[in-house]
Coordinates of C-alpha atoms and ligand atoms in Angstrom, one line a residue:
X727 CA -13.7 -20.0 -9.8
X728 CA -12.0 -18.1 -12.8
X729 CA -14.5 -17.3 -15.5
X730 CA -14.3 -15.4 -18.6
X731 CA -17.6 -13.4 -17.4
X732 CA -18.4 -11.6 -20.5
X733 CA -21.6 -14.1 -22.1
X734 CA -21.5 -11.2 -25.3
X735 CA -18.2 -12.3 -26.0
X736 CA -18.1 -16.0 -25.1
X737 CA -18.6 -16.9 -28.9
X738 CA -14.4 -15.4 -29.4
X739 CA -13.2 -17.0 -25.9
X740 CA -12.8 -19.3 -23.7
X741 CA -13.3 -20.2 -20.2
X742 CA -9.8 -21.1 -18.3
X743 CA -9.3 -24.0 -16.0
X744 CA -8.8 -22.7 -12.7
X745 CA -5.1 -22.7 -11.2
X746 CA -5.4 -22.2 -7.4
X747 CA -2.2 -22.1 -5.3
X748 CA -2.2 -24.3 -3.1
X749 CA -3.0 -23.6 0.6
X750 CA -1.9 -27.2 2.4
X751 CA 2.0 -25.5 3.1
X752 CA 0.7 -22.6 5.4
X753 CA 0.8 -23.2 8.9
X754 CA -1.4 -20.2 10.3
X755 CA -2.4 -20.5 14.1
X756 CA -5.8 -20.2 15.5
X757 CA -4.5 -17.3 17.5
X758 CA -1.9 -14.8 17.5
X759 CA 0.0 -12.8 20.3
X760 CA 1.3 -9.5 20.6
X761 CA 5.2 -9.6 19.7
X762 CA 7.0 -7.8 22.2
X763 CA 10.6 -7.4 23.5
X764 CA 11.2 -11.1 21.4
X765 CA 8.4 -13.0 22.3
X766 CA 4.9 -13.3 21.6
X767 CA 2.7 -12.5 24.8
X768 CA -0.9 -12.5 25.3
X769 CA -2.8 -8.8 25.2
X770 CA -2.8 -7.3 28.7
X771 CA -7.1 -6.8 27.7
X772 CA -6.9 -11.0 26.9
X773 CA -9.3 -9.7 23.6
X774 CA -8.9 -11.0 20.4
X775 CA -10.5 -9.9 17.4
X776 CA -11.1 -11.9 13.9
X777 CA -9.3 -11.6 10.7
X778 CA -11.7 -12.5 8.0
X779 CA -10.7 -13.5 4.3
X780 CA -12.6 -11.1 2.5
X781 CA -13.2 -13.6 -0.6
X782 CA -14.8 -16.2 1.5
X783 CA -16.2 -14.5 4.7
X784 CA -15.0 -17.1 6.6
X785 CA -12.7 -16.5 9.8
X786 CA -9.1 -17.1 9.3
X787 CA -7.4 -16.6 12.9
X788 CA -8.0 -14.5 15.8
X789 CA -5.6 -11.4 16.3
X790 CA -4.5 -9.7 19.4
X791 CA -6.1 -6.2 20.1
X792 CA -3.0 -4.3 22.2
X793 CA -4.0 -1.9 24.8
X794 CA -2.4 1.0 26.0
X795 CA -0.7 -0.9 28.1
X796 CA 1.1 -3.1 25.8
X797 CA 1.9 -0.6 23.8
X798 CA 3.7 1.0 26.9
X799 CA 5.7 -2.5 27.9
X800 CA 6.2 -2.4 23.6
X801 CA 7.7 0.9 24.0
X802 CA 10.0 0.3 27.2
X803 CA 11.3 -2.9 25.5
X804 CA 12.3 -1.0 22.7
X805 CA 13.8 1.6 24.0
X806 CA 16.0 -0.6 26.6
X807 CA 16.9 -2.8 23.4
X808 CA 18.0 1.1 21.5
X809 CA 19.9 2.2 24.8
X810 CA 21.6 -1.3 25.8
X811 CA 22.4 -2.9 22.5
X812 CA 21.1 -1.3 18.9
X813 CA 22.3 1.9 19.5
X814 CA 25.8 -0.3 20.3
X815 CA 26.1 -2.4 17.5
X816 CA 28.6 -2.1 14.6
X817 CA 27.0 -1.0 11.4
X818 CA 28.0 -3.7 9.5
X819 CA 26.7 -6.0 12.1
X820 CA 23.5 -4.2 12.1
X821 CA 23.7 -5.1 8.7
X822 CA 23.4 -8.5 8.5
X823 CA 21.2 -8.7 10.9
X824 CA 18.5 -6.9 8.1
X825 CA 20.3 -9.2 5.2
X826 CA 19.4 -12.1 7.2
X827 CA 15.4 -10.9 7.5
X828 CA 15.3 -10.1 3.9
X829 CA 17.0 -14.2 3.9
X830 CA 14.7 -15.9 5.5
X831 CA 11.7 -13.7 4.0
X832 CA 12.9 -14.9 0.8
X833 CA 13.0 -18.5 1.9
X834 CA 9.3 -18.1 3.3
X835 CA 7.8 -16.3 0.1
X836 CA 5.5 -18.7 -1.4
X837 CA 3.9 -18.7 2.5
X838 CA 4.1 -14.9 3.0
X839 CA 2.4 -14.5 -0.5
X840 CA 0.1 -16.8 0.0
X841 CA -1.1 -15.8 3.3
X842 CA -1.5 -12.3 2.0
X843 CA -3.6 -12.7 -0.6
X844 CA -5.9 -15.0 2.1
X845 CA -5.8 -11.9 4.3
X846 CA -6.3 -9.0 2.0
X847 CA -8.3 -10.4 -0.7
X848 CA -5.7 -9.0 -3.5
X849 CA -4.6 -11.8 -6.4
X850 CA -2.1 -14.6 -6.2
X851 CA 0.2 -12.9 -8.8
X852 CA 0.3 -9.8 -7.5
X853 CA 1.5 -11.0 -3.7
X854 CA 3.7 -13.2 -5.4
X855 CA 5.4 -11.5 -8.1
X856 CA 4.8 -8.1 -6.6
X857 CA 4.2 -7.6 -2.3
X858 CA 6.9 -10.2 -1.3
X859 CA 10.0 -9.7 -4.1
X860 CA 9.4 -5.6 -3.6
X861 CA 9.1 -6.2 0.2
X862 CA 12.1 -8.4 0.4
X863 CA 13.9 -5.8 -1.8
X864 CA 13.8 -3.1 0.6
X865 CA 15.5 -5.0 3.4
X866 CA 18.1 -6.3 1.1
X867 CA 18.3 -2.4 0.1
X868 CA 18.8 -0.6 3.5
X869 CA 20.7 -3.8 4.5
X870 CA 23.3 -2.0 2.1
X871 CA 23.1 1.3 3.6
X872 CA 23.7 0.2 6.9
X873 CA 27.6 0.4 7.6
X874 CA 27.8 3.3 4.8
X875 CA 25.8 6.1 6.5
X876 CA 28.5 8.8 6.2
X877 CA 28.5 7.8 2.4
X878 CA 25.3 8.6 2.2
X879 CA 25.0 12.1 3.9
X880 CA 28.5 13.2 3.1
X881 CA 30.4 15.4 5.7
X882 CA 27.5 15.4 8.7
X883 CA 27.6 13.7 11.1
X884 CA 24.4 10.9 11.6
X885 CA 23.1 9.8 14.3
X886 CA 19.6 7.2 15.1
X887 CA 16.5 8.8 16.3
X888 CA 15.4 6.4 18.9
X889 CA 12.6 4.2 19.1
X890 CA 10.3 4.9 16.1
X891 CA 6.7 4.2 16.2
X892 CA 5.3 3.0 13.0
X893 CA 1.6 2.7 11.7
X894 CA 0.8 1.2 8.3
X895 CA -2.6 0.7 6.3
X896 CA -4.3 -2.6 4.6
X897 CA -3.7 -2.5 1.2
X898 CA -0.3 -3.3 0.9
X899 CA 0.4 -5.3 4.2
X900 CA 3.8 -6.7 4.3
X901 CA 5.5 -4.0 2.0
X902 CA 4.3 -1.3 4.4
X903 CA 5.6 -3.0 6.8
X904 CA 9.4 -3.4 5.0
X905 CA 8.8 0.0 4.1
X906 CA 9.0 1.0 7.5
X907 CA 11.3 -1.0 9.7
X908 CA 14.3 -1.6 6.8
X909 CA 14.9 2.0 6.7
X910 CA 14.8 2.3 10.9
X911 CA 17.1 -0.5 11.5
X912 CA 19.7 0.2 9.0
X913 CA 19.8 4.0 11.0
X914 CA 19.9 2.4 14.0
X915 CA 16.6 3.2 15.6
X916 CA 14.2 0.4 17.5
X917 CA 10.7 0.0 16.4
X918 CA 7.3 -0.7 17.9
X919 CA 5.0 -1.0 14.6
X920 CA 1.5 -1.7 14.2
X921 CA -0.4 -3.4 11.2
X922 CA -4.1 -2.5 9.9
X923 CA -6.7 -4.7 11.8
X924 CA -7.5 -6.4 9.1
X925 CA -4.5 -7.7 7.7
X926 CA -1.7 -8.2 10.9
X927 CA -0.9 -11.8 9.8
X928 CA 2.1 -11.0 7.8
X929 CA 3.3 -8.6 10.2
X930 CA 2.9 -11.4 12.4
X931 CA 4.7 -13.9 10.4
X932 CA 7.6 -11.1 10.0
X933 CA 7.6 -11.2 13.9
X934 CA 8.2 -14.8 13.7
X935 CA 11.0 -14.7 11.0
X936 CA 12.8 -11.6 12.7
X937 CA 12.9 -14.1 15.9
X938 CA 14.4 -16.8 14.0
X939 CA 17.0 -14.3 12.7
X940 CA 18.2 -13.5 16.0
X941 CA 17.5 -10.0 15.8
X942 CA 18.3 -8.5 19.7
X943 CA 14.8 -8.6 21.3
X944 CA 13.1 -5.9 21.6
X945 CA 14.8 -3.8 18.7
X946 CA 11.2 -4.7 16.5
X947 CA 8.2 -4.9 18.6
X948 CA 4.4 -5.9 16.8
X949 CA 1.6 -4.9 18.7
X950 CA -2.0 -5.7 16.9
X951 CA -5.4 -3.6 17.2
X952 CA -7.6 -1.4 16.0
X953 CA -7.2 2.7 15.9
X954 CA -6.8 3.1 19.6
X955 CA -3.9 0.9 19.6
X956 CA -2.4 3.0 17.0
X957 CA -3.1 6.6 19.2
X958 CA -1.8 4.8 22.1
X959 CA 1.4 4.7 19.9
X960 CA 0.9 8.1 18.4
X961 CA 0.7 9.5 22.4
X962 CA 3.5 7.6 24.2
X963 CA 5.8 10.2 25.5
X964 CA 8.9 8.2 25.1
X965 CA 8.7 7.3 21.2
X966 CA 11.1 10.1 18.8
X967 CA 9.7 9.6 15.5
X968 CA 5.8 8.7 14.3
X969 CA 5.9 7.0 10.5
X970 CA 2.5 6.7 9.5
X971 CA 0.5 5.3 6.0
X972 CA -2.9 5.6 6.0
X973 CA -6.0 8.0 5.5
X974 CA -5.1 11.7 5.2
X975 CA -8.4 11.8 7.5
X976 CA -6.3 10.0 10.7
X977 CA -2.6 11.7 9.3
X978 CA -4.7 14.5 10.1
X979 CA -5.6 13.4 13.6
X980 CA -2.1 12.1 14.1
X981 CA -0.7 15.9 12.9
X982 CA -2.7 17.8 15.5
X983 CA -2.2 15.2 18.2
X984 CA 2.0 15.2 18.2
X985 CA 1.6 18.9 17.7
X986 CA 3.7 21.0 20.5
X987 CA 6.2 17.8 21.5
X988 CA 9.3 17.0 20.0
X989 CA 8.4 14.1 18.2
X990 CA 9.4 13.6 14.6
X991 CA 6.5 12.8 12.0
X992 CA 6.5 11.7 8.4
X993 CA 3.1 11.2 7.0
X994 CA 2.4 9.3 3.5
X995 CA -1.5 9.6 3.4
X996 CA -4.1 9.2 0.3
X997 CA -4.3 10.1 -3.4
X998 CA -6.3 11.0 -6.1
X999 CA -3.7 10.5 -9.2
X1000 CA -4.5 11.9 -12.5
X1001 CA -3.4 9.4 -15.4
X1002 CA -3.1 11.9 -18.5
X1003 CA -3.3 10.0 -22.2
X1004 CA -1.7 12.4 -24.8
X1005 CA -3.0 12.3 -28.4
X1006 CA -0.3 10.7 -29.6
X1007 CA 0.3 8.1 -27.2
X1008 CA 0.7 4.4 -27.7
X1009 CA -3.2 3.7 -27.6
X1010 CA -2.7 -0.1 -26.6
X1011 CA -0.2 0.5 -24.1
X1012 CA -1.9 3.2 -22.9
X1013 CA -5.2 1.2 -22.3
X1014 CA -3.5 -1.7 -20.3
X1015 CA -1.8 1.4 -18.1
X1016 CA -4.9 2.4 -17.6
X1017 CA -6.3 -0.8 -16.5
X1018 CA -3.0 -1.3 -14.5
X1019 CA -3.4 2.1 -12.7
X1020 CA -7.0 1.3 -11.0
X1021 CA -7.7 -1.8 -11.1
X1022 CA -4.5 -3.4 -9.9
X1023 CA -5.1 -4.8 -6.8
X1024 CA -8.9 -3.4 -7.0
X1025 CA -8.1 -0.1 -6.8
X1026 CA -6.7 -0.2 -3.3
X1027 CA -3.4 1.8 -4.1
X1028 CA -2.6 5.2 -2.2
X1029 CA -0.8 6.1 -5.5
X1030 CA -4.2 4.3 -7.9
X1031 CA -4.8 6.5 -11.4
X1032 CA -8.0 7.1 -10.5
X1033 CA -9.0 9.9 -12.4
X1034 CA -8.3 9.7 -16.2
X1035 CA -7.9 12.6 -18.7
X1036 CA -7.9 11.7 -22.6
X1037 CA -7.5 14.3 -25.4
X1038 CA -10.0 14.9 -27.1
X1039 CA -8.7 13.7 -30.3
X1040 CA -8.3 9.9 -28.8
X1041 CA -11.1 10.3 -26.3
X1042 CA -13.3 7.8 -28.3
X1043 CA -10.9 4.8 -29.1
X1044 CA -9.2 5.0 -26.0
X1045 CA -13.2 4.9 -24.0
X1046 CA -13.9 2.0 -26.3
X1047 CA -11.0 0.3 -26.0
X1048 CA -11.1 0.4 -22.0
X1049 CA -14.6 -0.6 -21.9
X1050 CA -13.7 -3.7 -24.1
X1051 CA -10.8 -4.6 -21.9
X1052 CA -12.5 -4.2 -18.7
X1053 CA -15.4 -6.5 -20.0
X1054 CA -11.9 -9.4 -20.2
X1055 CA -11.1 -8.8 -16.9
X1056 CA -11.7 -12.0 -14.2
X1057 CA -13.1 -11.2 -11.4
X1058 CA -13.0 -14.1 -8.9
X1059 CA -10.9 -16.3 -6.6
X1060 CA -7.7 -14.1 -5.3
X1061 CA -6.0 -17.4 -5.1
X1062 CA -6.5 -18.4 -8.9
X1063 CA -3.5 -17.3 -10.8
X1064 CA -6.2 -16.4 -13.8
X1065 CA -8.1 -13.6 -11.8
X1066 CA -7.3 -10.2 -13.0
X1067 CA -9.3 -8.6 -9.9
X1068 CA -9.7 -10.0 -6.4
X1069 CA -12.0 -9.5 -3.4
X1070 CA -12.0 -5.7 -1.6
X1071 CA -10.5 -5.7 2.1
X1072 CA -13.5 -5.3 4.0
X1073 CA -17.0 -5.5 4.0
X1074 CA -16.8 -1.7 5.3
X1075 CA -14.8 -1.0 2.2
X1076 CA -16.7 -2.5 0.0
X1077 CA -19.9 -0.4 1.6
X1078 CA -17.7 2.9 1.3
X1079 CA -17.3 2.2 -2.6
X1080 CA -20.7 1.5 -3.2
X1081 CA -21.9 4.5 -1.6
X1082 CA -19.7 6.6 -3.8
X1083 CA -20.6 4.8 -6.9
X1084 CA -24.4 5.7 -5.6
X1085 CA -22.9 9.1 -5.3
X1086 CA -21.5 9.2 -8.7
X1087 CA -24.8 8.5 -10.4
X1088 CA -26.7 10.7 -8.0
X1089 CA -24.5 13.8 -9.1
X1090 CA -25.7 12.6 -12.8
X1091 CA -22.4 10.9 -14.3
X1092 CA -22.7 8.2 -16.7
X1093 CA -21.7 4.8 -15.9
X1094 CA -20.3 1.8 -17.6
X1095 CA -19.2 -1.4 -15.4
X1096 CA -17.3 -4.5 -16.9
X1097 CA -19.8 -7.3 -17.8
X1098 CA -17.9 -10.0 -16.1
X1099 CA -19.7 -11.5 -13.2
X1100 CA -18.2 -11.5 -9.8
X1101 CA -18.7 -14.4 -7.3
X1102 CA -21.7 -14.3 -4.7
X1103 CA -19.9 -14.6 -1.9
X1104 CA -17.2 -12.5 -0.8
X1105 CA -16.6 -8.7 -1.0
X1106 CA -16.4 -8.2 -4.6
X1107 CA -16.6 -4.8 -6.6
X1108 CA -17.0 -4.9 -10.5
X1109 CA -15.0 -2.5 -12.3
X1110 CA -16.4 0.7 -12.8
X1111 CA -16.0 3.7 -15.0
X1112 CA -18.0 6.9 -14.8
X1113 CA -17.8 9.3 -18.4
X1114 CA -20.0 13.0 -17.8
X1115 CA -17.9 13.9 -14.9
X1116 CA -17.6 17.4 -13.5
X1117 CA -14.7 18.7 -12.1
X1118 CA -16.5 19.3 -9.1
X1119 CA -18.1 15.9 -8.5
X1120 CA -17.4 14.0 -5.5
X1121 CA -16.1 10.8 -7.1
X1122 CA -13.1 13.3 -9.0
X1123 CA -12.4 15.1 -5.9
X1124 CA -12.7 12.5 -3.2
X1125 CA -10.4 9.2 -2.6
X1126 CA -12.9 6.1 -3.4
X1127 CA -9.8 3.4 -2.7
X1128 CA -11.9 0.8 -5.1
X1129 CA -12.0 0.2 -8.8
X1130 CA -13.5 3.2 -9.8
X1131 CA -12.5 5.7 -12.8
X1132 CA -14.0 9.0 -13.2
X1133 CA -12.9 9.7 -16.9
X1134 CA -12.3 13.5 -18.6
X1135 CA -11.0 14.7 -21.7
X1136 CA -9.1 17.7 -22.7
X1137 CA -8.6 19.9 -25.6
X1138 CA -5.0 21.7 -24.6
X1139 CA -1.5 20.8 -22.4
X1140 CA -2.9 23.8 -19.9
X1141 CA -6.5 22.5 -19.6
X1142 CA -5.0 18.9 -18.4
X1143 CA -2.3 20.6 -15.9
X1144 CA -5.0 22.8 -14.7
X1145 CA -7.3 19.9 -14.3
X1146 CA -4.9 17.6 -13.2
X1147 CA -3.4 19.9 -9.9
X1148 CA -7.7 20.6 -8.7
X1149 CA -6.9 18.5 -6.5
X1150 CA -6.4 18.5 -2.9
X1151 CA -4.4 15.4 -3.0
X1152 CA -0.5 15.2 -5.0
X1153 CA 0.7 11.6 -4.5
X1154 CA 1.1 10.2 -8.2
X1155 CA 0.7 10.9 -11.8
X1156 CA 0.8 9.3 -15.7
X1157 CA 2.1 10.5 -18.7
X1158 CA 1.1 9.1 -21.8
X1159 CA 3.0 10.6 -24.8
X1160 CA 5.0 10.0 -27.9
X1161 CA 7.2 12.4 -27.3
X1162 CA 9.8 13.0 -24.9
X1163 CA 9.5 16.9 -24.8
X1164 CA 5.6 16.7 -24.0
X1165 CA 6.4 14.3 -20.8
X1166 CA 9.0 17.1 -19.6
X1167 CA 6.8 19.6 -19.8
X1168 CA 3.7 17.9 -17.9
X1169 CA 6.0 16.4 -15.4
X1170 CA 7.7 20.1 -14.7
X1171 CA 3.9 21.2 -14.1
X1172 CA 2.0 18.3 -12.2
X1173 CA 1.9 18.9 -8.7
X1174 CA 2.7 15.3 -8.2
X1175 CA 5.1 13.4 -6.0
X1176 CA 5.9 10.3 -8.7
X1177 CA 5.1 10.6 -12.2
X1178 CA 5.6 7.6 -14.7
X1179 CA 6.0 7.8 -18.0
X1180 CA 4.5 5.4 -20.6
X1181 CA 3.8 2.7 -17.5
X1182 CA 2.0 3.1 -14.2
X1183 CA 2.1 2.0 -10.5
X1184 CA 6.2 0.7 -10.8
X1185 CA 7.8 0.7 -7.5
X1186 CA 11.3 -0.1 -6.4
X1187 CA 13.2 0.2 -3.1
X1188 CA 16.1 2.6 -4.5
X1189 CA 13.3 5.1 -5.7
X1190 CA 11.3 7.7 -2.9
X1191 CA 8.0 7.4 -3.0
X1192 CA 5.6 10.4 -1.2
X1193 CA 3.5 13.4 -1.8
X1194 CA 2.5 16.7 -2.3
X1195 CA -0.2 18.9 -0.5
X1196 CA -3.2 16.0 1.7
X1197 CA -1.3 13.5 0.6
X1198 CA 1.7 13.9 3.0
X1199 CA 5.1 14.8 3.7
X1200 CA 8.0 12.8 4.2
X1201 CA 9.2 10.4 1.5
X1202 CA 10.0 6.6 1.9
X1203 CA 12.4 4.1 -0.4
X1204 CA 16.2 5.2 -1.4
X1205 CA 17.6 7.9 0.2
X1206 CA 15.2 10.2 1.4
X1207 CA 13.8 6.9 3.0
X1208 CA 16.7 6.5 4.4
X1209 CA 17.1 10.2 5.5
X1210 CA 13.7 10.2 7.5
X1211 CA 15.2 8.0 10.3
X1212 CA 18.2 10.3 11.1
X1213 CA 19.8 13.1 12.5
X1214 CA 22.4 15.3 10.5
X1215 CA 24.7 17.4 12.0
Ligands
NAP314 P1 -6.4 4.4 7.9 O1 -7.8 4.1 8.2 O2 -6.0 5.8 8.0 O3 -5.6 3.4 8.8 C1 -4.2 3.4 8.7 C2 -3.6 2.8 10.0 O4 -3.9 3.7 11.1 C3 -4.3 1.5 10.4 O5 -3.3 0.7 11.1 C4 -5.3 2.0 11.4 O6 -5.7 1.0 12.3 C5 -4.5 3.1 12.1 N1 -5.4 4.1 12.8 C6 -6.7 4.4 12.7 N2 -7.1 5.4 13.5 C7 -5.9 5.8 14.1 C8 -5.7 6.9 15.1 N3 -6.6 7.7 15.5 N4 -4.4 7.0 15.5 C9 -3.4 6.2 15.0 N5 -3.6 5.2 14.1 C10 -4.9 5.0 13.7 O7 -6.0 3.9 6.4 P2 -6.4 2.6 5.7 O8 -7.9 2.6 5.4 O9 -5.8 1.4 6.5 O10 -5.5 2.7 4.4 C11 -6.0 3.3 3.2 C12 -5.4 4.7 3.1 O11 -3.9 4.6 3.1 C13 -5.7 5.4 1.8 O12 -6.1 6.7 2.1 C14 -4.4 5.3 1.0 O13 -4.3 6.3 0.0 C15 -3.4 5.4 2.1 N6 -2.1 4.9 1.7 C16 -1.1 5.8 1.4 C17 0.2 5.4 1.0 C18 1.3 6.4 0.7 O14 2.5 5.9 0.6 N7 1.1 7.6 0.6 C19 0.4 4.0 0.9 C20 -0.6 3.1 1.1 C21 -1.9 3.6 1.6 P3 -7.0 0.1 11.9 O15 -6.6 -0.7 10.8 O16 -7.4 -0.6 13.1 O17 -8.1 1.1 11.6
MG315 MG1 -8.3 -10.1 6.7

């Protein structure tokens, strides 16, 4: 139930009336199947596991864990779909075949989002206005690209990879997912992909809407499971090209295991992004980018600001300010369209952020956490800052994935780059700054992959997204997206 949560502030608010989105429209089966070569067939193992809603506990469907095996008759299907037909099809018709997807996801997008946020636990309005539009978006992108390969890598001649294996993490289910395959189609390539355990179903519902698009079977191929379902893929001898989001723990698994063959590898792993609040920044703005950074989607972005630097001269309005916002948030029902923060993925999530925020005061930093209550039930994590940080603590140098921000302040530009680049990780950054020439300058110096300016955590399809140093190589979205499925000659 939404509730403003804050009882010191209750005398200057008000409690909303909830607004659920309703769950009557959603048709989700008690069971799902692998999706292979066009149809969905029943694990070779006959083991299912369950997918839980993380906000209630309770058991949503069963999901398919793929074996070895199926990833093997997953991978045969999509290479005899790449060698028969894909690899033969116009461009243009290869085209509409991803215009059609992005079509009918469109038509679908009130069930995709609201499945999602059953799945993974992350708010209404995000899925809605965020997930499924972006997700969409990037099939309606690469559907353009399609018949105008030579376009894009002028005077070389381009040619598909082959069947691509794809792996993709939890906290952004179905973008991942469009991430991947609209890129892979539009060059041509088949794809066997496989979702995170713990939230398959919209991969699953994308099986069903790439079957009613009439999509050549075989040419996208979903197979379900947990990690070894994913090696199984990693190690198949006849896949080209491994695209994998996750951990930079298993990228680092995946690295040394496709080590010495041929395969191809791009690797978008985790982050640790510094957002950086300049003395004369917007101060308001600032603060909402700040609570837009990590707590968005409770903290369970790859690119999530979680570590924040403040100059000292603003250190004290900005802290106050963000303490006072974070005691507005809602925490609460993902399906309420009032609810600021949802549930975290997994029970083994929300364990891993606890321990660190254990951690955290163990290693003596100070802690604040917003006063709004969070329900009983469910996997919920309450906002969290920590002030008194060392550079050398394990909550600034390790990815938590929660809402949790360690928070530093600065006196000059090369303390904060300095600061800023201790980091094994380079996914993302923020600048906050008045002036123009102070964002060039930080940006030329942040070892970061993506660096907003004034805003935080804006995606969009035409745009590459990736790292630098542990958190990857390889970039995905526009171009260079686009680029990591071919071959130039
Ligand atoms: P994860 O544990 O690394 O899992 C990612 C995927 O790999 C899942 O499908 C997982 O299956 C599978 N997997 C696990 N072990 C494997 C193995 N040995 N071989 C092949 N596949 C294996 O990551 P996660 O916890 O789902 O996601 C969070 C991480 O993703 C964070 O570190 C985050 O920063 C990163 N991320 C990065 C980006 C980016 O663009 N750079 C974007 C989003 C997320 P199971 O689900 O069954 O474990
Ligand atoms: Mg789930």
């Amino acid at each position: 139930m939404a509730k403003q949560g804050n009882k010191k502030n209750k005398a200057f608010s008000w409690d909303y009336a909830p607004a659920l989105e309703g769950i009557s429209h959603l048709n989700i089966k008690e069971k799902y199947d692998l999706f292979i070569d066009g149809k969905f067939v029943k694990p070779s193992s006959c083991k299912y596991f369950d997918t839980i809603n993380p906000a209630t506990e309770e058991r949503i469907s069963q999901i398919a864990h793929g074996s070895e095996i199926d990833v093997d008759k997953a991978v045969k299907a999509a290479r005899r779909a790449y060698v028969n037909v894909w690899s033969k099809t116009s461009p243009s018709e290869r085209a509409k075949y991803i215009y059609r997807i992005a079509r009918l996801m469109q038509e679908r997008a009130r069930e995709l989002a609201v499945i999602e946020t059953l799945d993974s636990g992350k708010v209404i309005t995000e899925s809605r206005d965020i997930d499924i539009p972006l997700a969409c978006n990037h099939f309606f992108y690469y559907a353009g690209w399609a018949d105008k390969l030579e376009y894009a890598f002028p005077n070389r001649k381009v040619e598909s990879l082959g069947v691509v294996g794809q792996i993709t993490p939890w906290n952004f289910p179905l973008l991942m997912a469009a991430w991947k395959i609209a890129p892979a189609l539009a060059a041509g390539n088949t794809v066997v992909l496989k979702p995170a355990e713990t939230t398959s179903l919209t991969a699953l519902k994308l099986a069903e809407i790439i079957k009613d698009s009439g999509l050549p079977n075989g040419v996208v191929n979903i197979i379900t499971g947990y990690g070894d379902t994913g090696a199984a893929i990693v190690n198949h001898k006849d896949i080209n090209k491994i695209a994998f989001t996750g951990s930079t723990q298993v990228g680092k698994i995946i690295q040394k295991s496709i080590a010495g063959t041929d395969k191809r590898v791009t690797l978008e792993l985790g982050g640790k992004s510094a957002n950086i609040i300049l003395d004369d920044a917007p101060i308001d703005q600032a603060v909402e980018g700040i609570v837009n950074g990590i707590f968005f989607n409770q903290g369970h972005v790859c690119s999530a600001g979680s570590r924040l630097f403040v100059q000292e001269g603003v250190a004290d309005i900005v802290i106050n300010k963000l303490k006072r916002r974070m005691d507005k948030l809602i925490i609460g029902d993902p399906l309420d369209k009032n609810t600021d923060v949802g549930a975290i993925n997994s029970k083994e999530q929300l364990k891993t952020i606890n321990d660190y925020i254990k951690i955290g005061k163990d290693q003596g930093a100070k802690i604040h956490q917003s006063s709004s209550k969070a329900p009983k039930k469910g996997y919920y994590c309450v906002p969290t800052i920590f002030t008194d940080v060392a550079q050398s603590n394990r909550i600034v140098q390790e990815e938590i994935f929660g809402p949790v921000l360690t928070v530093q302040t600065f006196r000059t530009i090369d303390e904060v780059i300095q600061k800023a680049n201790n980091s094994p990780y380079g996914l993302a950054a923020g600048i906050w700054s008045d002036k123009g020439s102070r964002v060039f300058n930080l940006s030329s110096k942040l070892k970061a992959g993506v660096i907003w300016a004034n805003t935080y955590n804006k995606f969009d399809p035409t745009s590459p997204f990736g790292g630098y140093k542990e958190s990857g190589f390889g970039r995905e979205g526009g171009l260079h997206g686009l680029r990591a499925y071919v071959n130039l000659k």
